[in-house]
Amino acid sequence: TLKHIFKEIFKAGLELQQEDHRKALLVSRKKKPENTIVEVKGEKIGDGNQYFVMGPCAVESYEQVAAVAEAVKKQGLKLLRGGAYKPRTSPYDFQGLGVEGLKILKRIADEYDLAVISEIVTPADIEVALDYIDVIQIGARNMQNFELLKAAGQVNKPVLLKRGLAATIEEFINAAEYIMSQGNGQIILCERGIRTYERATRNTLDISAVPILKKETHLPVFVDVTHSTGRRDLLLPCAKAALAIGADGVMAEVHPDPAVALSDSAQQMDIDQFNEFMEELKSFQRQMVNA
Amino acid sequence: TLKHIFKEIFKAGLELQQEDHRKALLVSRKKKPENTIVEVKGEKIGDGNQYFVMGPCAVESYEQVAAVAEAVKKQGLKLLRGGAYKPRTSPYDFQGLGVEGLKILKRIADEYDLAVISEIVTPADIEVALDYIDVIQIGARNMQNFELLKAAGQVNKPVLLKRGLAATIEEFINAAEYIMSQGNGQIILCERGIRTYERATRNTLDISAVPILKKETHLPVFVDVTHSTGRRDLLLPCAKAALAIGADGVMAEVHPDPAVALSDSAQQMDIDQFNEFMEELKSFQRQMVNA
Amino acid sequence: TLKHIFKEIFKAGLELQQEDHRKALLVSRKKKPENTIVEVKGEKIGDGNQYFVMGPCAVESYEQVAAVAEAVKKQGLKLLRGGAYKPRTSPYDFQGLGVEGLKILKRIADEYDLAVISEIVTPADIEVALDYIDVIQIGARNMQNFELLKAAGQVNKPVLLKRGLAATIEEFINAAEYIMSQGNGQIILCERGIRTYERATRNTLDISAVPILKKETHLPVFVDVTHSTGRRDLLLPCAKAALAIGADGVMAEVHPDPAVALSDSAQQMDIDQFNEFMEELKSFQRQMVNA
Amino acid sequence: TLKHIFKEIFKAGLELQQEDHRKALLVSRKKKPENTIVEVKGEKIGDGNQYFVMGPCAVESYEQVAAVAEAVKKQGLKLLRGGAYKPRTSPYDFQGLGVEGLKILKRIADEYDLAVISEIVTPADIEVALDYIDVIQIGARNMQNFELLKAAGQVNKPVLLKRGLAATIEEFINAAEYIMSQGNGQIILCERGIRTYERATRNTLDISAVPILKKETHLPVFVDVTHSTGRRDLLLPCAKAALAIGADGVMAEVHPDPAVALSDSAQQMDIDQFNEFMEELKSFQRQMVNA
């Protein structure tokens, strides 16, 4: 019937229009079919291997970070995370050590031969951060802080961009485009859970975002299992799911003594838990590779 | 300080109270630490192996179901799904073949030596369904249709209970308790995606619900990858994530010719896609077992 | 440009298609431009006046309902609500008095010359309810219990249909269509809050649903301020918002002694609070009418 | 029973703890019971009267803003909105005129004797904005851009803070606290809809947030009816609901020719629609005052 034909034309138009739009984006796989590889300390993120970024929620002291760095090093990992600028819901919560925190991270990175990833929260701090850190993290609350995205797009330093608390995948991709449109294409996307009505977890890990982001963009995709769940008992199973679904890396929080942590004490692993976590995941990885 | 002590007592109280409540439930792992095993056609669901329930969204004809049953059989599977009563948003959409659909399923089950799972939508149909199907499915829209839950609890037939469209995990567990409190403990829980703001997928697969449900209850937990994603291209990666995170089974939709399906045409696999899907998953399973 | 022209055709097509669909529905204002008026005990719901449905969450005893009925009567109201069948999250919570509750409601209705509205939760109870109640309520959890909707559509009795916990407006309208497609067009829609991430209220009152439903359908639209907020302190301001935005009625819960109520004790008003609530709203209504 | 007593102590503890926390905040009504009044161009926002902030989504040209300013002036209003820095999902959408836009606003403000409200998106722009605008708006996407909040807290200029896309009321209150903790207490809160699963509106107007914010804080509360609904046909009914529930003001978008607007064309009113909107609301306001 005429109606049916009209509908088909209409659907074709819709798809065409959407495809057009996606093709236009620099981050789109339509624009560049091959994977982007972000090289950090010799790790070629996006090359098909799966990496781990581990470390404390916040940098609290040299000793605290060193304890974690040592464990990370022993596990053969290269990427350490740690927050120097902490965006916190309340102004009266611990806000991070700031540039002192960055200096601690730099010292640790040098001593343990690790790369460090740390969140920067305002454009004015990007410049100074270049001297201290290896990957600029842009956090969930700043995913649509477009001035920060642009500033990060103007430097020659990898960026790990977290998905916003309630950002759609389309908004997430466009946020990455803000960075890349300024010239910096070294971007790692990081799914970290979305805000839903469910209260059993801190956020809801949107695991299907991983294959969608891999399909729509050429960027590597990580999964932050700590913030997506907010529960230590879910870190391992969710990390396995992330690896199985094809994430390029997993991020989680480790603290020498979570009970006294200045932030996120309920969800960080201690060193023993971290070692167990890594052993299980390495074994899981070996299985998947050997198949 | 006094304040700190008070807070600790308070937290202990909170945990105690919640623990109390969970302990009281028949479905709780606190009540029964060992896994419940639901036996269907020799498959011991919940025994640590991972099962597959495949079949068309809706029963449309004998030929249509037979084509799928043959493929399912060839893959060595035992469990066939197919809807005879279809809850549809609009009263003018195809509502299913009703009891005729159940009869087709029964005939197929006998001919191909399969067990069939089919949704029942109202208490009055439970009795008649006993003669035709092997597992009663209670769908997402009826997860809090408490009269239906009670009716399913009064018969001696396994029940596959889907999580509601926007049900919390706690509500889901309580819905299972409605069934078990009536005497029927042969319950399989099924995560099928939750309703969120995200539009890239039909629902958001809450993958972390699987380990939570396994921890909180002793019941087997399935993942329906078709309804959680609504996208054929996400079925395989999400199924891998489900297996990796420890689901007891995966459910997905297969139709001999999805393009002409009377419902859910965009998300069902055809026979070839199904075979490829199964080969990939079996290979993935072997890896995980051999580790 | 050609592209622009194509887009315009495309948009026109989209609107046409959606309009088509809405026109087809019996509940659509496109099908019937004038307001449907549901007459209950002389109250012409939908006639431009704004009505109140007040009463306890659950029928607990004759005395309890009578105390509320007396207060309702004194305020000059005609419509009393009260639950005889209570859908509760846990099977161990109070489930209502059942048919005994309906009998209490009927006796009260006769003695105080009121109409009663009460929830029916399963098709098998519709028939018996006809003898006892004036309006069949279909609750949020059963908004897509399609067999119940069809059963309610086959009797000659007004139906108050509540929006599902996480139902879209489109699904809500289609649920009403299920009833009307069976022959019963005496339907009152009731917005009762939707499930969101916000925790300050039990649900989030979607106030803009009222003008949308009034525009899309010809049915009267009520607002249940009790379930949408779950907070006694928000009942009055939300009721004013509902009246201001054009709702045909407001529903709220009243209990002689909320502290000992068998359900929803935190959100019901006592008789004094109810009287104050009504005085304020009547004064607010007079202002709006006199303008 | 002992259990009951324990529970009561526990609940009291919970309330005490929460009360404690709220009391500590500078924005809390516990800290300062009387309303904060933010004076802008002689309008005493928060004094019990209800104000209007109207203007185009984005500043596009002097002529465009002047046309709106004239209409606003004729309606006897004092507060004009207009965006010079536009946070947009895509980097390729119109990003606003920047400081040129601020200069246009300043010129218009002088010529028409109006106060202007405009969004600032990064700390570095706060200083320059002081010369041009009367109220700094912090937009939804920046509600947890804490460096921006702190910068706005360090100047002597009123701030209109919009609720984040998916911010809880608690997070919203804490964002205001970030500003006030730096010394600036001239804060207007603005509910602008939250992100939910519902697609009939752009966002879901959380109308009950208004009385909650008025109760929890001493700050004036506005409702942005344009962004909460995204639909021109809902502006008037939602504005009435906002006034009825006790908002201190209503914000909406007006453009001389919405069809050619560079942003948000589907939701802005033209001048005639604006005049009708204002007449209806003024009449509605008179009714409420005369009661």
Short mmCIF file of N, CA, C and O in Angstrom, two decimals, chain B residues 21 24-26 86-92 95 121-123 141-142 144-147 150 165-168 170-171 174-175 177-178 181 195, chain C residues 21 24-26 86-92 95 121-123 141-142 144-147 150 165-168 170-171 174-175 177-178 181 195:
data_model
loop_
_atom_site.label_atom_id
_atom_site.label_comp_id
_atom_site.label_asym_id
_atom_site.label_seq_id
_atom_site.Cartn_x
_atom_site.Cartn_y
_atom_site.Cartn_z
N HIS B 21 15.07 -8.79 58.40
CA HIS B 21 14.01 -8.85 57.43
C HIS B 21 14.33 -9.89 56.35
O HIS B 21 13.49 -10.71 55.99
N ALA B 24 14.02 -13.50 57.32
CA ALA B 24 12.65 -13.99 57.42
C ALA B 24 12.13 -14.57 56.11
O ALA B 24 11.25 -15.41 56.11
N LEU B 25 12.67 -14.12 54.97
CA LEU B 25 12.11 -14.55 53.69
C LEU B 25 12.51 -15.98 53.35
O LEU B 25 13.65 -16.38 53.53
N LEU B 26 11.56 -16.72 52.80
CA LEU B 26 11.83 -18.10 52.40
C LEU B 26 12.81 -18.17 51.24
O LEU B 26 13.54 -19.14 51.11
N LYS B 86 0.20 -12.71 24.88
CA LYS B 86 1.17 -11.62 24.75
C LYS B 86 0.64 -10.33 25.37
O LYS B 86 -0.31 -9.75 24.85
N PRO B 87 1.23 -9.86 26.45
CA PRO B 87 0.81 -8.56 26.98
C PRO B 87 1.39 -7.47 26.09
O PRO B 87 2.60 -7.36 25.94
N ARG B 88 0.56 -6.70 25.46
CA ARG B 88 1.00 -5.67 24.52
C ARG B 88 0.51 -4.30 24.96
O ARG B 88 -0.62 -4.17 25.44
N THR B 89 1.31 -3.27 24.75
CA THR B 89 0.95 -1.92 25.16
C THR B 89 -0.39 -1.50 24.58
O THR B 89 -1.22 -0.91 25.28
N SER B 90 -0.61 -1.80 23.30
CA SER B 90 -1.86 -1.40 22.66
C SER B 90 -2.81 -2.59 22.52
O SER B 90 -2.40 -3.69 22.18
N PRO B 91 -4.11 -2.36 22.77
CA PRO B 91 -5.08 -3.46 22.61
C PRO B 91 -5.24 -3.90 21.16
O PRO B 91 -5.83 -4.93 20.90
N TYR B 92 -4.71 -3.09 20.24
CA TYR B 92 -4.88 -3.42 18.84
C TYR B 92 -3.68 -4.17 18.26
O TYR B 92 -3.66 -4.51 17.10
N GLN B 95 -2.30 -10.13 20.11
CA GLN B 95 -2.37 -10.50 21.52
C GLN B 95 -1.98 -11.96 21.78
O GLN B 95 -2.14 -12.45 22.90
N VAL B 121 -0.80 -14.90 31.98
CA VAL B 121 -1.02 -13.51 32.38
C VAL B 121 -2.16 -13.30 33.37
O VAL B 121 -2.39 -12.18 33.82
N THR B 122 -2.87 -14.37 33.70
CA THR B 122 -3.99 -14.17 34.62
C THR B 122 -4.23 -15.47 35.38
O THR B 122 -4.01 -16.56 34.84
N PRO B 123 -4.62 -15.39 36.65
CA PRO B 123 -4.75 -16.59 37.48
C PRO B 123 -5.62 -17.67 36.86
O PRO B 123 -5.29 -18.86 36.96
N ARG B 141 5.45 -7.04 33.29
CA ARG B 141 4.28 -6.21 33.61
C ARG B 141 3.43 -6.81 34.73
O ARG B 141 2.61 -6.13 35.33
N ASN B 142 3.61 -8.09 34.97
CA ASN B 142 2.83 -8.75 36.01
C ASN B 142 3.65 -9.09 37.25
O ASN B 142 3.20 -9.85 38.10
N GLN B 144 4.17 -7.53 39.85
CA GLN B 144 3.45 -7.23 41.08
C GLN B 144 1.94 -7.46 40.90
O GLN B 144 1.12 -6.81 41.56
N ASN B 145 1.59 -8.39 40.03
CA ASN B 145 0.22 -8.88 39.94
C ASN B 145 0.14 -9.99 40.99
O ASN B 145 0.36 -11.17 40.71
N PHE B 146 -0.13 -9.58 42.21
CA PHE B 146 0.07 -10.49 43.34
C PHE B 146 -0.86 -11.69 43.30
O PHE B 146 -0.51 -12.76 43.78
N GLU B 147 -2.05 -11.52 42.75
CA GLU B 147 -2.98 -12.66 42.65
C GLU B 147 -2.42 -13.72 41.70
O GLU B 147 -2.58 -14.91 41.92
N LYS B 150 0.39 -15.50 43.57
CA LYS B 150 -0.15 -16.48 44.53
C LYS B 150 -0.65 -17.72 43.82
O LYS B 150 -0.43 -18.85 44.27
N LEU B 165 9.37 -3.82 35.05
CA LEU B 165 9.95 -2.75 34.22
C LEU B 165 10.77 -1.76 35.03
O LEU B 165 11.77 -1.24 34.57
N ALA B 166 10.30 -1.47 36.22
CA ALA B 166 11.00 -0.51 37.06
C ALA B 166 10.99 -0.98 38.51
O ALA B 166 10.88 -0.21 39.44
N ALA B 167 11.10 -2.29 38.66
CA ALA B 167 11.08 -2.87 40.00
C ALA B 167 12.47 -2.79 40.64
O ALA B 167 13.48 -3.00 39.97
N THR B 168 12.51 -2.49 41.91
CA THR B 168 13.77 -2.58 42.64
C THR B 168 14.08 -4.05 42.86
O THR B 168 13.20 -4.92 42.78
N GLU B 170 14.74 -5.32 45.64
CA GLU B 170 13.99 -5.71 46.83
C GLU B 170 12.55 -6.11 46.49
O GLU B 170 12.02 -7.09 47.00
N GLU B 171 11.93 -5.34 45.63
CA GLU B 171 10.56 -5.69 45.20
C GLU B 171 10.55 -7.01 44.43
O GLU B 171 9.61 -7.81 44.56
N ASN B 174 10.79 -9.82 46.83
CA ASN B 174 9.50 -9.99 47.51
C ASN B 174 8.45 -10.61 46.60
O ASN B 174 7.56 -11.33 47.07
N ALA B 175 8.53 -10.32 45.31
CA ALA B 175 7.59 -10.94 44.37
C ALA B 175 7.81 -12.46 44.34
O ALA B 175 6.85 -13.23 44.33
N GLU B 177 8.97 -14.12 46.76
CA GLU B 177 8.49 -14.60 48.06
C GLU B 177 6.98 -14.85 48.04
O GLU B 177 6.49 -15.77 48.69
N TYR B 178 6.25 -14.04 47.28
CA TYR B 178 4.80 -14.27 47.14
C TYR B 178 4.54 -15.68 46.61
O TYR B 178 3.64 -16.38 47.05
N SER B 181 5.87 -18.36 49.26
CA SER B 181 5.07 -18.40 50.49
C SER B 181 3.81 -19.25 50.32
O SER B 181 3.19 -19.66 51.29
N ARG B 195 13.90 0.21 33.31
CA ARG B 195 13.57 1.44 32.59
C ARG B 195 14.40 2.60 33.13
O ARG B 195 14.34 2.91 34.32
N HIS C 21 -2.03 7.58 14.55
CA HIS C 21 -2.13 6.58 15.59
C HIS C 21 -3.05 7.06 16.71
O HIS C 21 -3.92 6.34 17.19
N ALA C 24 -6.74 7.08 16.00
CA ALA C 24 -7.39 5.78 16.01
C ALA C 24 -7.93 5.40 17.38
O ALA C 24 -8.84 4.59 17.48
N LEU C 25 -7.36 5.95 18.46
CA LEU C 25 -7.77 5.50 19.79
C LEU C 25 -9.14 6.07 20.19
O LEU C 25 -9.42 7.24 19.97
N LEU C 26 -9.93 5.21 20.82
CA LEU C 26 -11.25 5.64 21.28
C LEU C 26 -11.15 6.69 22.38
O LEU C 26 -12.03 7.52 22.52
N LYS C 86 -5.47 -5.01 49.13
CA LYS C 86 -4.28 -4.15 49.15
C LYS C 86 -3.09 -4.83 48.50
O LYS C 86 -2.58 -5.82 49.04
N PRO C 87 -2.63 -4.34 47.38
CA PRO C 87 -1.41 -4.93 46.79
C PRO C 87 -0.21 -4.41 47.59
O PRO C 87 0.03 -3.21 47.65
N ARG C 88 0.51 -5.31 48.23
CA ARG C 88 1.63 -4.91 49.07
C ARG C 88 2.92 -5.56 48.60
O ARG C 88 2.92 -6.73 48.19
N THR C 89 4.01 -4.85 48.71
CA THR C 89 5.30 -5.37 48.25
C THR C 89 5.63 -6.73 48.88
O THR C 89 6.08 -7.65 48.21
N SER C 90 5.39 -6.85 50.18
CA SER C 90 5.70 -8.10 50.87
C SER C 90 4.43 -8.92 51.12
O SER C 90 3.39 -8.37 51.49
N PRO C 91 4.51 -10.24 50.92
CA PRO C 91 3.33 -11.07 51.20
C PRO C 91 2.96 -11.11 52.68
O PRO C 91 1.89 -11.59 53.03
N TYR C 92 3.86 -10.63 53.52
CA TYR C 92 3.60 -10.69 54.97
C TYR C 92 3.02 -9.38 55.51
O TYR C 92 2.75 -9.26 56.70
N GLN C 95 -2.87 -7.49 53.91
CA GLN C 95 -3.34 -7.60 52.52
C GLN C 95 -4.77 -7.10 52.32
O GLN C 95 -5.32 -7.24 51.22
N VAL C 121 -8.16 -6.13 42.24
CA VAL C 121 -6.83 -6.53 41.78
C VAL C 121 -6.79 -7.73 40.87
O VAL C 121 -5.73 -8.11 40.36
N THR C 122 -7.93 -8.35 40.62
CA THR C 122 -7.92 -9.52 39.75
C THR C 122 -9.28 -9.66 39.08
O THR C 122 -10.31 -9.31 39.67
N PRO C 123 -9.28 -10.14 37.82
CA PRO C 123 -10.54 -10.18 37.07
C PRO C 123 -11.67 -10.90 37.80
O PRO C 123 -12.82 -10.46 37.73
N ARG C 141 0.19 -0.80 40.14
CA ARG C 141 0.88 -2.06 39.84
C ARG C 141 0.14 -2.91 38.81
O ARG C 141 0.70 -3.83 38.23
N ASN C 142 -1.13 -2.61 38.62
CA ASN C 142 -1.93 -3.38 37.66
C ASN C 142 -2.27 -2.60 36.39
O ASN C 142 -3.12 -3.02 35.63
N GLN C 144 -0.82 -2.39 33.70
CA GLN C 144 -0.65 -3.21 32.50
C GLN C 144 -1.01 -4.67 32.77
O GLN C 144 -0.49 -5.59 32.13
N ASN C 145 -1.92 -4.88 33.72
CA ASN C 145 -2.54 -6.18 33.91
C ASN C 145 -3.71 -6.20 32.93
O ASN C 145 -4.84 -5.84 33.28
N PHE C 146 -3.40 -6.57 31.70
CA PHE C 146 -4.36 -6.33 30.62
C PHE C 146 -5.64 -7.14 30.78
O PHE C 146 -6.71 -6.71 30.36
N GLU C 147 -5.56 -8.32 31.40
CA GLU C 147 -6.78 -9.10 31.61
C GLU C 147 -7.71 -8.40 32.58
O GLU C 147 -8.94 -8.45 32.43
N LYS C 150 -9.31 -5.52 30.64
CA LYS C 150 -10.39 -6.00 29.76
C LYS C 150 -11.64 -6.33 30.58
O LYS C 150 -12.75 -6.01 30.17
N LEU C 165 3.68 2.64 38.00
CA LEU C 165 4.84 3.16 38.73
C LEU C 165 5.86 3.83 37.81
O LEU C 165 6.49 4.81 38.18
N ALA C 166 6.04 3.28 36.63
CA ALA C 166 7.02 3.83 35.70
C ALA C 166 6.45 3.78 34.29
O ALA C 166 7.16 3.55 33.33
N ALA C 167 5.16 4.03 34.20
CA ALA C 167 4.50 4.00 32.89
C ALA C 167 4.70 5.32 32.17
O ALA C 167 4.64 6.39 32.79
N THR C 168 4.92 5.26 30.87
CA THR C 168 4.91 6.48 30.09
C THR C 168 3.46 6.94 29.92
O THR C 168 2.52 6.15 30.10
N GLU C 170 2.11 7.58 27.17
CA GLU C 170 1.57 6.81 26.05
C GLU C 170 1.05 5.43 26.49
O GLU C 170 -0.02 4.99 26.08
N GLU C 171 1.81 4.78 27.37
CA GLU C 171 1.35 3.49 27.88
C GLU C 171 0.08 3.65 28.72
O GLU C 171 -0.80 2.79 28.72
N ASN C 174 -2.82 4.04 26.45
CA ASN C 174 -3.15 2.74 25.87
C ASN C 174 -3.82 1.81 26.87
O ASN C 174 -4.65 0.98 26.50
N ALA C 175 -3.46 1.94 28.14
CA ALA C 175 -4.12 1.12 29.16
C ALA C 175 -5.59 1.50 29.26
O ALA C 175 -6.47 0.63 29.39
N GLU C 177 -7.26 2.69 26.85
CA GLU C 177 -7.86 2.19 25.61
C GLU C 177 -8.27 0.72 25.75
O GLU C 177 -9.28 0.30 25.19
N TYR C 178 -7.48 -0.06 26.51
CA TYR C 178 -7.85 -1.45 26.76
C TYR C 178 -9.25 -1.53 27.38
O TYR C 178 -10.06 -2.38 27.03
N SER C 181 -11.93 -0.09 24.79
CA SER C 181 -12.13 -0.94 23.61
C SER C 181 -13.09 -2.10 23.90
O SER C 181 -13.61 -2.73 23.00
N ARG C 195 8.24 6.84 39.23
CA ARG C 195 9.46 6.42 39.91
C ARG C 195 10.67 7.10 39.26
O ARG C 195 10.90 6.93 38.07
#
